[in-house]
CSV table of C-alpha atoms in Angstrom, one decimal:
chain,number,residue,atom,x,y,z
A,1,UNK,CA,76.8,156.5,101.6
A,2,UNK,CA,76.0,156.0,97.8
A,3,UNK,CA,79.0,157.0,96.9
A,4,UNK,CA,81.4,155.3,99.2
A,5,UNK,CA,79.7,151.3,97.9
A,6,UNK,CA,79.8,152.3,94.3
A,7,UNK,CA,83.3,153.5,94.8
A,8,UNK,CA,84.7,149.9,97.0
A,9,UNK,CA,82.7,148.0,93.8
A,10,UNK,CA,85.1,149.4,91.9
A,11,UNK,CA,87.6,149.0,93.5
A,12,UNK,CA,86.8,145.2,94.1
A,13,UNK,CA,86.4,145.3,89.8
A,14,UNK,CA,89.9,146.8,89.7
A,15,UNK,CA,91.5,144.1,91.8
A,16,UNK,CA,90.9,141.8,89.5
A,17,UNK,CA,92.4,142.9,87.0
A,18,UNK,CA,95.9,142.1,85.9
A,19,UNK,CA,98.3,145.6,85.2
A,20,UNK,CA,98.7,146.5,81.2
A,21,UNK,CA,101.3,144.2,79.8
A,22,UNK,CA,100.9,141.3,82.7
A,23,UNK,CA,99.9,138.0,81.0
A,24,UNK,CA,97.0,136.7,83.0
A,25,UNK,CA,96.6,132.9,81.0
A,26,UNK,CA,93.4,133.6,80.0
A,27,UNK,CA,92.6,131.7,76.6
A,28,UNK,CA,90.2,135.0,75.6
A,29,UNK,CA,94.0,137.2,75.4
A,30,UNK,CA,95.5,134.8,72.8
A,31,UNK,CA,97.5,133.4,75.3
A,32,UNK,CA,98.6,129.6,75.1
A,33,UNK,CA,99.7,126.4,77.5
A,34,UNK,CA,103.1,125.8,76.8
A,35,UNK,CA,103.2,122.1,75.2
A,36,UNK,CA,104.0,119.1,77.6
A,37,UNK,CA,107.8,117.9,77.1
A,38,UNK,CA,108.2,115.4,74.3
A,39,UNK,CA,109.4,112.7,77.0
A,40,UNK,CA,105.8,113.5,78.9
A,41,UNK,CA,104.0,112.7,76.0
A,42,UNK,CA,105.0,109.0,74.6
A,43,UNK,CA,104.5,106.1,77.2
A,44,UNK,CA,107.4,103.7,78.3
A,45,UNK,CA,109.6,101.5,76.2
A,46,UNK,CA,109.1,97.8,77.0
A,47,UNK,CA,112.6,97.9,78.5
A,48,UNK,CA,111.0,100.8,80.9
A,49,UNK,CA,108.4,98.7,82.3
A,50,UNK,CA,110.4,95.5,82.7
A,51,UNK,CA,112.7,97.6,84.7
A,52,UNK,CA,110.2,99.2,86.6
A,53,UNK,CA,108.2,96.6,87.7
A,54,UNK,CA,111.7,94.5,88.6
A,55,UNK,CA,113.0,97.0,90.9
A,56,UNK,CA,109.3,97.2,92.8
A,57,UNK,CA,109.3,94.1,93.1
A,58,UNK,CA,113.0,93.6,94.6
A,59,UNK,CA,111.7,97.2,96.7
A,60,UNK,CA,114.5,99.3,95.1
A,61,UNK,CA,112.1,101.4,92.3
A,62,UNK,CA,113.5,105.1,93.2
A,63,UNK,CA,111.1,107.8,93.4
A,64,UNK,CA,111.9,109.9,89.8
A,65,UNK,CA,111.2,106.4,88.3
A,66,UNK,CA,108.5,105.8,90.1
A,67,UNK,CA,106.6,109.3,89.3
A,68,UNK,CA,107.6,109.1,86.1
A,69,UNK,CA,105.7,105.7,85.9
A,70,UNK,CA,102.5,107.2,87.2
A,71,UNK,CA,102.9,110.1,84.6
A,72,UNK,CA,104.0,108.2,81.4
A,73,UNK,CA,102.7,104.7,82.2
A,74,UNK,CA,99.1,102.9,81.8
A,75,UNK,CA,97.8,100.9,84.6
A,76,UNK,CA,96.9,98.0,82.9
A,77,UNK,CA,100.8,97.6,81.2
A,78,UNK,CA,101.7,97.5,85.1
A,79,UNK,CA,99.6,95.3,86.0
A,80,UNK,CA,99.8,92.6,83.4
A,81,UNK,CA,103.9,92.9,84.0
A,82,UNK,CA,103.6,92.6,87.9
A,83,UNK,CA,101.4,89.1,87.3
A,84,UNK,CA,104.4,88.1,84.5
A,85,UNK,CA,107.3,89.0,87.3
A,86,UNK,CA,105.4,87.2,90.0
A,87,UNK,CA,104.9,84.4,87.6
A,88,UNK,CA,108.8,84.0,87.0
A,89,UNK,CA,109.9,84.8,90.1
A,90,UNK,CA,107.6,81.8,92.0
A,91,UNK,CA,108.7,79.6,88.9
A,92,UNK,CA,112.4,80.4,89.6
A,93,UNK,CA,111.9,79.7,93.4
A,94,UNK,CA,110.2,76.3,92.7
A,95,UNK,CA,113.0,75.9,90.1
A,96,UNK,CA,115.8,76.1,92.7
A,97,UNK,CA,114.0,74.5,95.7
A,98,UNK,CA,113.7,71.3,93.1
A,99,UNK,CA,117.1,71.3,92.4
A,100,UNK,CA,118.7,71.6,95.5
A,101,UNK,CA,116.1,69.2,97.2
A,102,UNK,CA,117.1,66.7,93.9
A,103,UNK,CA,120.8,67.3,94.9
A,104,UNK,CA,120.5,66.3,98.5
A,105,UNK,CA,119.9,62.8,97.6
């Protein structure tokens, strides 16, 4: 009976084990992470952001751009460019109810 548990430990000891030559990812083997893209790594141009937060807020923001905004972006550059759009786009609104109520005089 001895024999047959020491023998299914060792077994259980092999299993995990990766075969000669195998690259496991361990850090302890030398082994490294491949580095992030470039394009992962720096954030968005302004010109990024202005069209991101544009076509969110017309509804049209495609899902590549949109993952690549969670990825690349930061919150708060979001944030303060949503409250800029909505700030226009109300201005813009009052801009042309003004004018067309002024020209039905």
């Amino acid at each position: 009976m001895e024999d047959r548990n020491h023998s299914a430990a060792k077994d259980e000891a092999a299993a995990g084990q990766d075969a000669p030559g195998q690259d496991n990812g361990d850090a302890s083997t030398g082994a490294q992470e491949p580095a992030p893209d470039r394009e992962e790594r720096k954030g968005l141009g302004v010109l990024q952001v202005v069209s991101s937060v544009f076509a969110a807020g017309l509804g049209v923001q495609s899902s590549r751009n949109r993952e690549r905004d969670f990825r690349q972006g930061r919150a708060g550059t979001f944030i303060a460019a949503g409250l800029i759009f909505t700030a226009l786009f109300i201005g813009a609104v009052l801009t042309v109810v003004k004018l067309v109520l002024a020209g039905a005089d």
